[in-house]
JSON list of C-alpha atoms in Angstrom, two decimals:
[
{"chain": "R", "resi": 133, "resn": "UNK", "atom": "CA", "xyz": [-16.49, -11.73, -1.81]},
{"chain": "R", "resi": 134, "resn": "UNK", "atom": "CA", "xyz": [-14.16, -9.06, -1.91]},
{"chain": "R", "resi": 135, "resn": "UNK", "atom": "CA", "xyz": [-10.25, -9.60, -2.47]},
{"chain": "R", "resi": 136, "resn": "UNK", "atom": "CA", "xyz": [-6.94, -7.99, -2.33]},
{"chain": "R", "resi": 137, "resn": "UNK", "atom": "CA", "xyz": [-3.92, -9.99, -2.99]},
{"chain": "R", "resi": 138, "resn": "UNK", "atom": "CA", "xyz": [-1.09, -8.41, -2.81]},
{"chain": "R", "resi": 139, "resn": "UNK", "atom": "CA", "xyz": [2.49, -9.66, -4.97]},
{"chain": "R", "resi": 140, "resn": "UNK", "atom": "CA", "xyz": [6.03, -8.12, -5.88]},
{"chain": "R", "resi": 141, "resn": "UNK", "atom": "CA", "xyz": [7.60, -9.04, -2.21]},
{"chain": "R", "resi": 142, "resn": "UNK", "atom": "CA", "xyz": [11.33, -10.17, -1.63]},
{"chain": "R", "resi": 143, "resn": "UNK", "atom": "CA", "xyz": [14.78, -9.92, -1.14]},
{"chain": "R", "resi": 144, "resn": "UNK", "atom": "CA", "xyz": [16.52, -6.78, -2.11]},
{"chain": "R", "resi": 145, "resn": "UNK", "atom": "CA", "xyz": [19.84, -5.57, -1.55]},
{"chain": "R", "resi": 146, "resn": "UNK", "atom": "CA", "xyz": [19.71, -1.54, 0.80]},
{"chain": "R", "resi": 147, "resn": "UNK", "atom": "CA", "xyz": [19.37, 0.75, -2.00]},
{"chain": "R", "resi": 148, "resn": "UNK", "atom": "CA", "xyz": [17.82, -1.33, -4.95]},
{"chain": "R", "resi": 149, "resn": "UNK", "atom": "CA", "xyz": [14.12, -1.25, -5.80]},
{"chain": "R", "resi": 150, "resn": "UNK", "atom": "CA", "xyz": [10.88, -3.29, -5.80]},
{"chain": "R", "resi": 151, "resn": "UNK", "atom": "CA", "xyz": [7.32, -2.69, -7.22]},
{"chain": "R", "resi": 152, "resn": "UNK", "atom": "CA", "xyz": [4.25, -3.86, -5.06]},
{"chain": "R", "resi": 153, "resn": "UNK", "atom": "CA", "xyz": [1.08, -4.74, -7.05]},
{"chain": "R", "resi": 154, "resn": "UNK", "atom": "CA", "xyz": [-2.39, -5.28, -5.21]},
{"chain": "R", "resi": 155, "resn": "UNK", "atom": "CA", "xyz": [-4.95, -6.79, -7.43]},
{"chain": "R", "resi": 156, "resn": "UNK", "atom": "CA", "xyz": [-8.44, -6.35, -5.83]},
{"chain": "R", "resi": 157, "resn": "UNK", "atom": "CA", "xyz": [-11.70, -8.33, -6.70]},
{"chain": "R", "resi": 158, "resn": "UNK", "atom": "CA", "xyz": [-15.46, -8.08, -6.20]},
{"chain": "R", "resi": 159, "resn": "UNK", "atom": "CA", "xyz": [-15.38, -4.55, -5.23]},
{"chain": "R", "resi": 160, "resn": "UNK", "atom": "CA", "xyz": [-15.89, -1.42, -7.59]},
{"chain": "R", "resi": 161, "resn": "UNK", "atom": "CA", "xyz": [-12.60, -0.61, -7.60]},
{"chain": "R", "resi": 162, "resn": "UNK", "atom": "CA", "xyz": [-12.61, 2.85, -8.70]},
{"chain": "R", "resi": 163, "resn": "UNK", "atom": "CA", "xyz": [-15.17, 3.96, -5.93]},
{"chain": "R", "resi": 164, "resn": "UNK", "atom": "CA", "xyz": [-12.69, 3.05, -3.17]},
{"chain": "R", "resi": 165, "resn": "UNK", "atom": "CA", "xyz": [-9.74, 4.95, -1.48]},
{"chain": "R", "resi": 166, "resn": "UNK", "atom": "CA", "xyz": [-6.43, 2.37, -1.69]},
{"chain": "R", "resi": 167, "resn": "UNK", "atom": "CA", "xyz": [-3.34, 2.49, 0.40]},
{"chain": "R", "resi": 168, "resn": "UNK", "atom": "CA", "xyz": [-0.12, 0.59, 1.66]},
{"chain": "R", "resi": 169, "resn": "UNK", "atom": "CA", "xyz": [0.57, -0.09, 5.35]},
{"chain": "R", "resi": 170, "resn": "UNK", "atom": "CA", "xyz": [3.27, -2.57, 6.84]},
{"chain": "R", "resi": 171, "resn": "UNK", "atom": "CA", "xyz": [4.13, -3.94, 9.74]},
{"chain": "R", "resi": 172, "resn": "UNK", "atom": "CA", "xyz": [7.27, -4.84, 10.77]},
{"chain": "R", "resi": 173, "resn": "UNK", "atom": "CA", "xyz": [8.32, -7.54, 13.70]},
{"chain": "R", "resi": 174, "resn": "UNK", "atom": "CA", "xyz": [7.37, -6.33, 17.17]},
{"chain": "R", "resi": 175, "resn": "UNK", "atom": "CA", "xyz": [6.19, -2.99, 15.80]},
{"chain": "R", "resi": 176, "resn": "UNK", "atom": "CA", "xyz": [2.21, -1.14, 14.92]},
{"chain": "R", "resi": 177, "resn": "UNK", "atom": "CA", "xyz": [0.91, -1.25, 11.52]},
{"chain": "R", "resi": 178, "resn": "UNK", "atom": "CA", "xyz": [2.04, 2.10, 10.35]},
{"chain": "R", "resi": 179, "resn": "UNK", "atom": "CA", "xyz": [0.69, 3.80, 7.51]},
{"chain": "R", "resi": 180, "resn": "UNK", "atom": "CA", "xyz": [2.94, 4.30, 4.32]},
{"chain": "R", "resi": 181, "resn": "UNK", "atom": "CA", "xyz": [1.30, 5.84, 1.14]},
{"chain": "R", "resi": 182, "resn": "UNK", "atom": "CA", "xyz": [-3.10, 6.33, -0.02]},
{"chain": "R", "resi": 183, "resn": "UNK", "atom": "CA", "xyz": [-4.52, 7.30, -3.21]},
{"chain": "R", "resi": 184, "resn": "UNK", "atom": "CA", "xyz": [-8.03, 8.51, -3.51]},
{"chain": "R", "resi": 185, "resn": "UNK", "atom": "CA", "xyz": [-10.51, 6.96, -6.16]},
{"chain": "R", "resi": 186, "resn": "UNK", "atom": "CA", "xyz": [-8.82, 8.97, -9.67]},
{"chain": "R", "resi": 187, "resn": "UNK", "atom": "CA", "xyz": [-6.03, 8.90, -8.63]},
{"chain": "R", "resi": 188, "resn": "UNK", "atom": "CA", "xyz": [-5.67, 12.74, -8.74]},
{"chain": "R", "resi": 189, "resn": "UNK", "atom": "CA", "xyz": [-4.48, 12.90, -4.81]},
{"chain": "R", "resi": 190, "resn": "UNK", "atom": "CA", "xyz": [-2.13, 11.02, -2.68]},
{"chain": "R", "resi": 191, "resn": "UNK", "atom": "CA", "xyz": [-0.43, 11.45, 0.49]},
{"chain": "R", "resi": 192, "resn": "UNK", "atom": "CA", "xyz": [2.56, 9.25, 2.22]},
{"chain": "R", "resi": 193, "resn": "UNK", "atom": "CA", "xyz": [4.50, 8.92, 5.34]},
{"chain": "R", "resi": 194, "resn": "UNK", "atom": "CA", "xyz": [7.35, 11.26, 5.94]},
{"chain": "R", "resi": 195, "resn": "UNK", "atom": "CA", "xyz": [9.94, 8.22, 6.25]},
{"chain": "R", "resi": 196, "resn": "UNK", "atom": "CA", "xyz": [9.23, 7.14, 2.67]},
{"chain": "R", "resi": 197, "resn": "UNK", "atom": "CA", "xyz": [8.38, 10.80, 1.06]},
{"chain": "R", "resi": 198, "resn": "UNK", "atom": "CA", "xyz": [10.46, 11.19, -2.08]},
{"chain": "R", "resi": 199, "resn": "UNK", "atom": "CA", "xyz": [11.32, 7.14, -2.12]},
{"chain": "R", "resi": 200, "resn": "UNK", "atom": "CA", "xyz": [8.04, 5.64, -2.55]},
{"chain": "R", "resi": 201, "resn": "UNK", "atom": "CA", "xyz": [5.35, 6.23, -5.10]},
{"chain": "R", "resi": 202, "resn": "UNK", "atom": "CA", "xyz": [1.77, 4.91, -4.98]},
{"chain": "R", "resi": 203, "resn": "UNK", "atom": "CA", "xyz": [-0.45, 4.65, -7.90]},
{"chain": "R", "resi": 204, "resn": "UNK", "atom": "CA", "xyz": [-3.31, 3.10, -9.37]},
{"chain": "R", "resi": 205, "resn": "UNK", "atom": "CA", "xyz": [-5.26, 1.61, -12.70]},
{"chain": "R", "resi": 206, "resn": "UNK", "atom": "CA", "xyz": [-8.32, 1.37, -12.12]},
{"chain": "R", "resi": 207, "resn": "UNK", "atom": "CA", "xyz": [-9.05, -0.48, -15.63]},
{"chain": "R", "resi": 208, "resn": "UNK", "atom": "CA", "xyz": [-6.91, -3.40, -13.83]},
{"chain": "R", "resi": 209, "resn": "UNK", "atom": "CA", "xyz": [-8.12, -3.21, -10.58]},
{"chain": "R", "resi": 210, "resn": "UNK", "atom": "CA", "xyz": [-4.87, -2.87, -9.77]},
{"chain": "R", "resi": 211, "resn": "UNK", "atom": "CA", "xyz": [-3.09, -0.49, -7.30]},
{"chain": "R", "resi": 212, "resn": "UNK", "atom": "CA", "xyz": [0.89, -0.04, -6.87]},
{"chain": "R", "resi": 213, "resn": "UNK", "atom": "CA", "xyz": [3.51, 0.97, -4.78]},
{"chain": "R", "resi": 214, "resn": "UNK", "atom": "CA", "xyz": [7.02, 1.58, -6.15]},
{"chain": "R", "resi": 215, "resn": "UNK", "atom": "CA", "xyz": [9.61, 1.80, -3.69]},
{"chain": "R", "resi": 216, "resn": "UNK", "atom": "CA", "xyz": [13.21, 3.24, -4.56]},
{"chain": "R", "resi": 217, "resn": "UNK", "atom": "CA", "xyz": [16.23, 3.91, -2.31]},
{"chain": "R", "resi": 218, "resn": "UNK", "atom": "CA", "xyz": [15.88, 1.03, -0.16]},
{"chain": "R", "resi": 219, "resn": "UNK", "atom": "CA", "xyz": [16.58, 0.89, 3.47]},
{"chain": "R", "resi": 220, "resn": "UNK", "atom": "CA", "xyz": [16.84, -1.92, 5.63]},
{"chain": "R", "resi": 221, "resn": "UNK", "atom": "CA", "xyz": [14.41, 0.02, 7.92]},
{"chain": "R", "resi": 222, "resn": "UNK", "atom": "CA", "xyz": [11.57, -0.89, 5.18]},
{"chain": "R", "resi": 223, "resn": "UNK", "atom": "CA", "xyz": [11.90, -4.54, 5.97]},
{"chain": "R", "resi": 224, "resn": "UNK", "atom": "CA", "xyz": [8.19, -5.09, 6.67]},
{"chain": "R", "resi": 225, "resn": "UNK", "atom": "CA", "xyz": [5.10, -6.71, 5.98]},
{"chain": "R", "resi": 226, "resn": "UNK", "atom": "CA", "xyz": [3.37, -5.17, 3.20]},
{"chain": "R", "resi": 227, "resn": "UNK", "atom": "CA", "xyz": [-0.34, -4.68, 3.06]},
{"chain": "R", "resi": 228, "resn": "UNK", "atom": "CA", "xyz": [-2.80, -3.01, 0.93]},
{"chain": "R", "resi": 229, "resn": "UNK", "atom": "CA", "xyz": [-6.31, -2.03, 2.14]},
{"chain": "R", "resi": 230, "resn": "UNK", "atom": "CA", "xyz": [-9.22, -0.30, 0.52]},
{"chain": "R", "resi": 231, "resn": "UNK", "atom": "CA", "xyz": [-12.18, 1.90, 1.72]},
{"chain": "R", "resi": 232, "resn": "UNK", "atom": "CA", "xyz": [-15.53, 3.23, 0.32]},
{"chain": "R", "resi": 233, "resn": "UNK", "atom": "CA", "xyz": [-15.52, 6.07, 2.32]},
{"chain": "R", "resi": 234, "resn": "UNK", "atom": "CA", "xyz": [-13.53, 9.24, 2.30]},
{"chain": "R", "resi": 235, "resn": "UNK", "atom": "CA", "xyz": [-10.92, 7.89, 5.13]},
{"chain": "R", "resi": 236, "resn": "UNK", "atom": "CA", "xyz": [-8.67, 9.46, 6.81]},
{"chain": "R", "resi": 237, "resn": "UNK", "atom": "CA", "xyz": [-5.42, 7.92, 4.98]},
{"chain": "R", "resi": 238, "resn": "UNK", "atom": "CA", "xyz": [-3.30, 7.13, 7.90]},
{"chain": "R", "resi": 239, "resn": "UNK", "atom": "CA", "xyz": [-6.31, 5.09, 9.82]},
{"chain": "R", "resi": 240, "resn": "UNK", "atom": "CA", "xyz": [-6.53, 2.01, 10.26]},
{"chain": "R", "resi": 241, "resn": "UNK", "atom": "CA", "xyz": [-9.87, 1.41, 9.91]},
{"chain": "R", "resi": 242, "resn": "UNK", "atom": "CA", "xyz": [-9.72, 0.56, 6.34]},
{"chain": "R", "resi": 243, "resn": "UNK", "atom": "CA", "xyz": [-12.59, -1.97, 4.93]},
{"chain": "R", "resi": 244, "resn": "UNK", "atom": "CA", "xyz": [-10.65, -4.54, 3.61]},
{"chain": "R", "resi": 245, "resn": "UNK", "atom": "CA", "xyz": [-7.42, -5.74, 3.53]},
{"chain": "R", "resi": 246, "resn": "UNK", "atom": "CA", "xyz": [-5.52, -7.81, 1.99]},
{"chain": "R", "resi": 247, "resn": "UNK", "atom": "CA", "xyz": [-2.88, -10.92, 3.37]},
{"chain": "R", "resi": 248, "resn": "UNK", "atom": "CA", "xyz": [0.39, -8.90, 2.77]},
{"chain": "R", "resi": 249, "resn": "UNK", "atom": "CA", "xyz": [3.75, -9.32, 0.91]},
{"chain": "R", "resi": 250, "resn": "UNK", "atom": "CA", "xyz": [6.95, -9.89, 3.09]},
{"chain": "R", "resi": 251, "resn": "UNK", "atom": "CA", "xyz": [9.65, -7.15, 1.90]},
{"chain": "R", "resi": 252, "resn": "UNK", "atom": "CA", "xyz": [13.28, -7.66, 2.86]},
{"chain": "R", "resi": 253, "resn": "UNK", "atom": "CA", "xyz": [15.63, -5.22, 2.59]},
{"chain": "R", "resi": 254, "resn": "UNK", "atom": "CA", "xyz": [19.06, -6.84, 3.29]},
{"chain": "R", "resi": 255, "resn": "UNK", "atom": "CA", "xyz": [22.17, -3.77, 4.46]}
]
C-alpha cells in the first residue's frame, strides 16, 4: 500500500520560511517523478515545483521561481520543498504526489498523492 504523508505545515509570519517533508512508503521511491501542488480555498490545484527520479532536473511555477526549492533523498524516501520569502498568497494546502512515468510536471494526473499539509502565511 503505497503512502505519502506529508509534514512541516503552519503558521508563518509574510516573509519567514518553512520546509515541507513528504515521506513516501511502499513504492520504489527512486523510480518515481515527485512534486508539490496546493490548493488554496475556492481555487484549482495548481502545480508548484517536480523533481525527476536523481534528482538531476526540476522545474517550478513562475509565482514561486527563485523562492521555493524542491529536492529529494532518495536513501530516505523522502522528498522536500523549502519555501523562502513568504507571501500570504502561498497560504494553501500543500500536497505531494508521485508518478512512475515520465509526467508532464504540471499535470495532474499524478499516481499517488498524499493527504496534504495546511500552510499559512499570515501578512
Amino acid at each position: 500500500q503505497v503512502q505519502l504523508v506529508e509534514s512541516g505545515g503552519g503558521l508563518v509570519q509574510a516573509g519567514g520560511s518553512l520546509r515541507l517533508s513528504c515521506e513516501a512508503s511502499g513504492l520504489i521511491f527512486s523510480t518515481y517523478t515527485m512534486a508539490w501542488f496546493r490548493q488554496a480555498p475556492g481555487k484549482e490545484r495548481e502545480f508548484v515545483g517536480g523533481i525527476r527520479r536523481s534528482g538531476g532536473t526540476t522545474r517550478y511555477a513562475d509565482s514561486v521561481k527563485g523562492r521555493f526549492t524542491i529536492s529529494r533523498d532518495n536513501a530516505k524516501n523522502t522528498v522536500y520543498l523549502q519555501m523562502n520569502s513568504l507571501k500570504s498568497e502561498d497560504t494553501a494546502v500543500y500536497y505531494c504526489a508521485a508518478d512512475q512515468s515520465w509526467v508532464v510536471f504540471s499535470t495532474t494526473q499524478y499516481d499517488y498523492w498524499g493527504q496534504g499539509t495546511q500552510v499559512t502565511v499570515s501578512s
